[in-house]
Amino acid sequence: MATVDLKDVRKVYAGNVEAVKGVSIDIADGALCVLVGPSGCGKSTLLRMVAGLETITGGTVSIDGKVVNEIGPAERDIAMVFQNYALYPHMKVYDNMAYGLRNRGTPKDEIDRRVREAAETLELAHLLDRRPRELSGGQRQRVAMGRAIVRKPKVFLFDEPLSNLDAKLRGQMRVEIKNLQRSLGVTSVYVTHDQLEAMTLADTLVVMNAGVVEQAGAPLDIYEKPASTFVASFIGAPPMNMIPAGGDGHPEALAGAQTLGFRPEDARISTPAGEGGLTLAAVVEAVEPVGAESFLYCAAEGQHLVVRVAGRSGANIGDKLTVTTPREKLHWFDKAGRRVSA
Amino acid sequence: MSPRVVFPNKILPYLLVAPQLAITIVFFYWPASQALRQSMLKEDPFGLRSRFVWFDNFERVLTDPNYLNSVKVTVVFSVSTAFASMALALLLAVMADRVIRAKGFYRTMLIWPYAVAPAIAGMLWLFLFNPSIGSLAIGLRWLGIPWDPLLNGSNAMILVVAAAAWKQISYNFLFFVAGLQAIPKTLIEAAAIDGAGETKRFWTIIFPLLAPTTFFLLVINTTYAFFDTFGIIHAVTGGGPGKATETMVYKVYSDGALNQLLGASAAQSVILMVIVIGLTAVQFRYVERKVHYG
Ligand SMILES: Nc1ncnc2c1ncn2[C@@H]1O[C@H](COP(=O)(O)OP(=O)(O)OP(=O)(O)O)[C@@H](O)[C@H]1O
Ligand SMILES: [Mg+2]
């Protein structure tokens, strides 16, 4: 049981690469915090600083209220699941899981009990005598999880643990990780660049870009009120449509707003926009049916837009449509890309 | 299997391999068969007539205490040389792996000794440890350690082992450096998080993962110590003092070339040949398809 607090954490790599430029995050006891952002934004660097695998250039990292900047990874009482799992290839599954406990001098019968318990939870009991190379990707992933949970650490750290799995298995493991984390109640930091994973797993979602936090909060709050154009286009698939404010059929812009955004699922076709809503004349450029819904790719005011419609769409390429969005579903951003609210 | 290319010309392929075949026949099969024949012959003292004696020469060689001594010397020499050169190379490789700046420079410097010819390496160590003029021998004496490889058999052995091991360190170093680089960094990090200190990490993670490299080098170094160290021993001790550093290979030379005991020398060559074949078989069987962890 622990809290994790980052205060103005910075990292400058040799050669003056500033990977993390002052990040402050408070993670509550037992919460799962997801760090999401594009490749190279510094997520892994931040996580590795929490783990103690990377020196901290500035600021403080505290676990359970205690500053751990100068403490080695072993003494921080954390466990980490790596993207490539980092299982010890020469050890059996059992020994992979027992290794951390043995190093800490845990009694033999206690080790055995904990390893078997974890193996039971993760459905690995029949694989304990195998070596990592004799396991499938999903099984390796479970062993990596098992190695983390037998230790009963204060904090779990995950660095893109599911990115080497196929889509179906990823979905399944995502649910398992969430359930496991809930039931164990261990404070966790989870890095991913998959926004679906981020939305579904997070208690607290932290969207990072270029070494800084763009926005932090509950996933749905971020989805409904993105703090910047970056967050708006990063969270949600397909991303939010954005057009310059002030065109024909636009409502009056909020003071200082330059960009107008609306999500594909909030757009309507041939439905009156209502008071203060947005109305656009659009031409269909492509239709993408995916089963339960269809995406219409349209052009309007020289911009490309996506509109989501339920089920099968009767639209054809070249059709002229009227795309509308009600007032309460519009997002406004200023020149710097920050959100403007009424 | 990729389809084989078939050449229409039937003679050309044989012409192309002919030079290699000729070299192998003239420099290997012919002398080897001569040695085999010679090993079963006994010459009269004047070298005028020889008599076929079946395995008499082998029997005499294998019951000769001098020969058994040379087997013992060879084992001690090979094991010490292989162990010393591999242990030191591993130590250097682990340290070089940690150097961050000027990595390439250190590595280049550490590889140089491999370019030194065996006899030169031997001379170098001979001079360094010469009891009367060697700078290191003087240092030893100053420390109160009695040192005289010309009279003391153990000292002589230490000297040839040092020279032979020193020359092989660079080669082993290269392979260990490559082996260390092949170990994923995340494994070390995972072990660090798992609470293993530096020494523990080395013995429980790094060393086991280097096993394929270590085994490969063990075979290579044993072969080296057996067969490629003649020059060093010849230059440093000439097999002495007494017969303290007379290895099997050296004894073939001294019996055959110096003492003209052709039958005995040939029988020893045949025994060495069998050992080479054995080592090569081990090498093919285990080293060519290395122990791999997936
Ligand atoms: N050891 C290093 N030395 C120098 N620069 C580094 C080092 N490691 C990472 N960087 C740089 O720091 C920045 C952040 O890297 P980081 O690995 O944290 O990104 P990331 O958000 O995890 O990306 P990804 O999603 O691709 O894993 C990148 O610009 C990267 O090039
Ligand atoms: Mg990363």
XYZ file of C-alpha atoms in Angstrom, chain A:
342
model
C 0.000 0.000 0.000
C 1.602 3.183 -1.114
C 1.225 6.506 -2.814
C 3.549 7.706 -5.565
C 4.279 11.414 -5.882
C 6.300 13.031 -8.624
C 7.318 16.635 -8.093
C 8.653 18.617 -11.028
C 10.623 15.601 -12.249
C 13.108 16.294 -15.012
C 15.459 14.121 -17.037
C 18.285 15.286 -19.258
C 20.167 12.501 -21.012
C 23.822 12.746 -21.958
C 24.067 14.925 -25.038
C 21.500 17.395 -23.700
C 18.399 15.469 -24.707
C 15.684 16.755 -22.405
C 13.320 13.791 -22.303
C 11.167 14.841 -19.336
C 10.667 18.543 -18.677
C 9.129 18.933 -15.251
C 6.347 16.467 -14.541
C 4.235 16.471 -11.371
C 1.764 13.666 -10.727
C 0.168 12.435 -7.492
C -1.012 8.852 -7.526
C -3.382 7.773 -4.782
C -2.947 4.556 -2.833
C -4.212 1.604 -4.865
C -4.871 3.653 -7.996
C -3.869 2.702 -11.503
C -2.265 5.627 -13.285
C -1.808 5.321 -17.033
C 0.793 7.385 -18.863
C -0.116 7.751 -22.502
C 1.435 9.745 -25.313
C 3.090 9.480 -28.698
C 6.373 7.661 -29.226
C 9.354 9.475 -27.745
C 7.346 11.704 -25.400
C 9.235 10.429 -22.345
C 6.804 7.891 -20.850
C 9.362 5.124 -20.463
C 11.936 7.548 -19.143
C 9.525 8.730 -16.456
C 8.613 5.163 -15.493
C 12.261 4.133 -15.339
C 12.979 7.035 -13.022
C 10.257 5.768 -10.696
C 11.827 2.299 -10.926
C 15.293 3.621 -10.118
C 16.770 2.432 -13.399
C 17.476 5.978 -14.528
C 19.010 8.802 -12.519
C 16.751 11.763 -11.800
C 18.097 15.053 -13.137
C 15.726 17.283 -11.184
C 12.685 17.175 -8.909
C 11.726 14.357 -6.546
C 10.100 10.957 -6.753
C 8.461 9.811 -3.520
C 6.992 6.451 -2.685
C 4.816 6.372 0.402
C 5.878 9.916 1.211
C 9.555 9.040 1.250
C 11.875 10.582 -1.346
C 13.559 7.737 -3.217
C 15.772 9.701 -5.634
C 18.962 8.228 -4.186
C 17.616 4.752 -3.440
C 18.405 1.808 -5.713
C 15.701 -0.166 -7.532
C 15.938 -3.132 -5.155
C 15.196 -1.038 -2.056
C 12.259 0.843 -3.574
C 10.079 -2.247 -3.221
C 8.614 -2.021 -6.706
C 8.055 -4.624 -9.403
C 8.237 -3.952 -13.103
C 6.790 -5.719 -16.132
C 8.847 -5.020 -19.239
C 7.643 -4.797 -22.809
C 9.803 -7.777 -23.848
C 8.979 -9.450 -20.487
C 12.704 -9.800 -19.601
C 12.236 -13.336 -18.316
C 15.461 -15.091 -17.326
C 15.864 -17.500 -20.268
C 17.962 -20.060 -18.390
C 15.527 -20.437 -15.497
C 12.315 -22.373 -15.301
C 9.052 -20.504 -14.835
C 9.097 -21.427 -11.152
C 12.592 -20.014 -10.651
C 11.780 -16.913 -12.648
C 9.029 -16.163 -10.164
C 11.021 -17.261 -7.114
C 14.182 -15.318 -7.995
C 13.164 -12.020 -6.410
C 11.972 -13.736 -3.226
C 15.154 -15.809 -2.918
C 17.285 -12.684 -3.258
C 15.380 -11.209 -0.361
C 15.930 -14.247 1.804
C 12.296 -15.325 2.019
C 11.955 -18.776 3.655
C 11.693 -21.665 1.205
C 8.183 -22.837 2.095
C 6.920 -19.267 1.955
C 8.418 -18.884 -1.540
C 6.816 -22.118 -2.646
C 3.432 -21.109 -1.281
C 3.506 -17.688 -2.933
C 4.746 -18.950 -6.306
C 2.084 -21.661 -6.442
C -0.591 -19.212 -5.395
C 0.409 -16.742 -8.118
C 0.637 -19.556 -10.671
C -2.882 -20.607 -9.709
C -4.231 -17.087 -10.140
C -2.562 -16.694 -13.527
C -3.340 -20.242 -14.732
C 0.342 -21.081 -14.969
C 0.327 -24.036 -12.583
C 0.992 -26.613 -15.314
C 3.838 -24.561 -16.824
C 6.063 -24.142 -13.777
C 8.676 -26.591 -15.076
C 9.043 -25.026 -18.493
C 11.615 -22.554 -19.668
C 10.498 -19.210 -21.144
C 11.354 -20.256 -24.705
C 8.839 -23.085 -24.440
C 5.973 -20.668 -23.762
C 3.667 -18.691 -26.026
C 3.717 -14.901 -25.984
C 0.639 -14.730 -23.788
C 2.063 -17.245 -21.330
C 5.335 -15.340 -21.119
C 3.336 -12.229 -20.373
C 1.618 -14.057 -17.517
C 4.931 -15.229 -16.110
C 6.161 -11.647 -16.160
C 3.015 -10.677 -14.252
C 3.538 -13.572 -11.864
C 7.090 -12.494 -11.177
C 5.738 -9.081 -10.220
C 2.886 -10.215 -7.982
C 4.712 -12.878 -5.924
C 6.869 -10.140 -4.491
C 3.842 -8.246 -3.122
C 5.564 -4.934 -3.824
C 4.357 -1.476 -2.930
C 4.117 -0.384 -6.569
C 3.692 -2.120 -9.930
C 5.270 -0.533 -12.974
C 4.241 -1.633 -16.465
C 6.005 -0.516 -19.631
C 3.779 -1.379 -22.586
C 3.284 -4.917 -21.298
C 0.740 -5.901 -23.940
C 2.238 -4.417 -27.080
C 3.801 -7.721 -28.208
C 0.489 -9.581 -28.149
C -2.120 -9.916 -30.875
C -5.275 -7.816 -30.663
C -7.553 -10.486 -29.166
C -5.112 -11.572 -26.481
C -4.374 -7.960 -25.700
C -8.029 -7.301 -24.976
C -8.225 -10.349 -22.749
C -5.045 -9.543 -20.820
C -6.160 -5.954 -20.404
C -9.208 -7.112 -18.499
C -7.122 -9.548 -16.462
C -4.566 -6.927 -15.512
C -7.309 -4.557 -14.439
C -9.003 -7.214 -12.294
C -5.737 -8.348 -10.787
C -4.689 -4.813 -9.966
C -8.089 -4.113 -8.384
C -8.139 -7.231 -6.272
C -4.539 -6.805 -5.083
C -5.025 -3.088 -4.586
C -1.439 -2.299 -5.498
C -0.663 1.223 -6.671
C 0.362 0.991 -10.327
C 1.867 3.066 -13.097
C 1.126 1.790 -16.575
C 2.740 3.097 -19.758
C 1.123 2.633 -23.137
C 0.667 4.421 -26.411
C -2.594 2.604 -27.106
C -5.387 5.025 -26.265
C -7.998 2.267 -25.920
C -5.830 0.547 -23.299
C -5.321 3.898 -21.613
C -9.038 4.743 -21.467
C -10.169 1.342 -20.195
C -7.473 0.749 -17.573
C -6.894 4.134 -16.018
C -8.180 5.460 -12.735
C -6.044 8.479 -13.517
C -5.050 9.151 -17.083
C -1.974 11.260 -17.795
C -1.565 12.442 -21.373
C 2.036 13.365 -22.143
C 3.563 15.164 -25.080
C 7.197 16.114 -25.668
C 8.222 15.606 -22.051
C 5.386 17.503 -20.382
C 1.949 16.557 -19.041
C -0.741 17.904 -21.359
C -3.597 16.823 -19.128
C -4.241 14.558 -16.154
C -7.539 13.363 -14.765
C -10.262 10.737 -15.002
C -10.352 9.189 -18.503
C -13.897 10.273 -19.339
C -13.309 13.805 -18.064
C -10.356 14.044 -20.415
C -12.414 12.634 -23.247
C -15.245 15.070 -22.666
C -13.116 18.111 -21.930
C -9.738 17.804 -23.641
C -7.472 20.576 -22.376
C -5.722 21.110 -25.697
C -5.913 20.312 -29.388
C -3.166 17.737 -28.794
C -5.216 15.837 -26.225
C -8.346 16.207 -28.363
C -6.672 14.591 -31.330
C -4.799 11.961 -29.281
C -7.663 10.606 -27.194
C -10.525 9.151 -29.212
C -10.514 7.107 -32.402
C -11.030 8.362 -34.992
C -9.720 11.668 -33.604
C -11.705 14.837 -33.080
C -12.438 16.912 -36.201
C -10.881 20.354 -36.090
C -11.593 23.331 -38.322
C -10.736 27.027 -38.126
C -13.498 28.903 -36.321
C -15.595 31.609 -37.986
C -16.717 30.009 -41.273
C -20.183 29.952 -42.856
C -22.809 28.299 -40.689
C -20.577 28.482 -37.608
C -21.984 29.728 -34.331
C -20.354 32.785 -32.832
C -16.899 31.847 -31.530
C -16.076 32.125 -27.842
C -13.742 34.963 -26.973
C -10.188 34.117 -28.084
C -11.160 30.857 -29.785
C -9.540 30.117 -33.127
C -10.221 26.431 -33.609
C -13.493 24.580 -33.450
C -13.621 20.871 -32.729
C -16.266 18.151 -32.659
C -16.039 14.398 -32.268
C -17.064 12.107 -35.163
C -19.759 10.521 -33.002
C -21.276 13.897 -32.053
C -21.838 14.928 -35.675
C -25.286 14.414 -37.190
C -26.358 14.240 -40.794
C -29.341 16.220 -42.069
C -30.534 16.990 -38.554
C -31.060 20.666 -37.665
C -28.153 21.872 -35.527
C -30.374 23.759 -33.113
C -29.626 27.013 -31.323
C -25.888 27.896 -31.478
C -24.954 24.663 -33.240
C -22.640 24.052 -36.179
C -23.843 23.439 -39.727
C -21.454 22.438 -42.514
C -21.953 21.591 -46.164
C -19.836 18.518 -46.840
C -19.006 16.160 -49.703
C -18.465 12.431 -49.056
C -14.971 11.317 -50.054
C -14.985 7.763 -48.705
C -17.226 5.410 -46.763
C -15.791 2.901 -44.286
C -18.318 0.392 -42.939
C -17.010 -1.533 -39.916
C -20.204 -3.386 -38.986
C -21.913 -1.784 -36.024
C -21.025 1.632 -37.349
C -19.747 3.368 -40.463
C -17.308 6.213 -40.889
C -17.962 8.824 -43.535
C -14.867 10.686 -44.639
C -15.985 14.084 -45.893
C -14.528 17.340 -47.134
C -15.887 20.673 -45.880
C -14.339 24.139 -45.969
C -11.172 22.649 -47.367
C -10.801 20.363 -44.300
C -11.145 16.617 -43.969
C -13.740 15.430 -41.486
C -14.907 12.092 -40.139
C -18.522 11.451 -39.219
C -19.630 8.347 -37.389
C -23.058 6.966 -38.199
C -24.689 3.927 -36.624
C -25.031 0.737 -38.659
C -24.875 0.719 -42.439
C -24.697 4.053 -44.231
C -26.683 4.789 -47.409
C -24.207 7.501 -48.456
C -22.100 7.169 -51.597
C -18.905 8.859 -52.660
C -19.650 12.305 -54.036
C -22.915 12.759 -52.092
C -23.543 16.212 -50.677
C -24.469 16.184 -46.982
C -25.290 18.652 -44.275
C -23.217 17.871 -41.191
C -24.393 19.413 -37.929
C -23.295 19.376 -34.309
C -25.285 20.702 -31.367
C -23.813 23.533 -29.356
C -23.019 21.537 -26.213
C -20.871 19.112 -28.218
C -18.543 21.766 -29.619
C -14.998 22.298 -28.315
C -13.162 25.598 -28.644
C -9.409 26.125 -28.614
C -7.325 29.297 -28.676
C -4.339 30.192 -30.843
C -1.952 28.184 -28.633
C -4.260 25.177 -28.817
C -5.518 25.499 -25.195
C -9.163 24.864 -24.433
C -11.454 27.903 -24.176
C -14.585 27.447 -22.106
C -17.681 29.614 -21.962
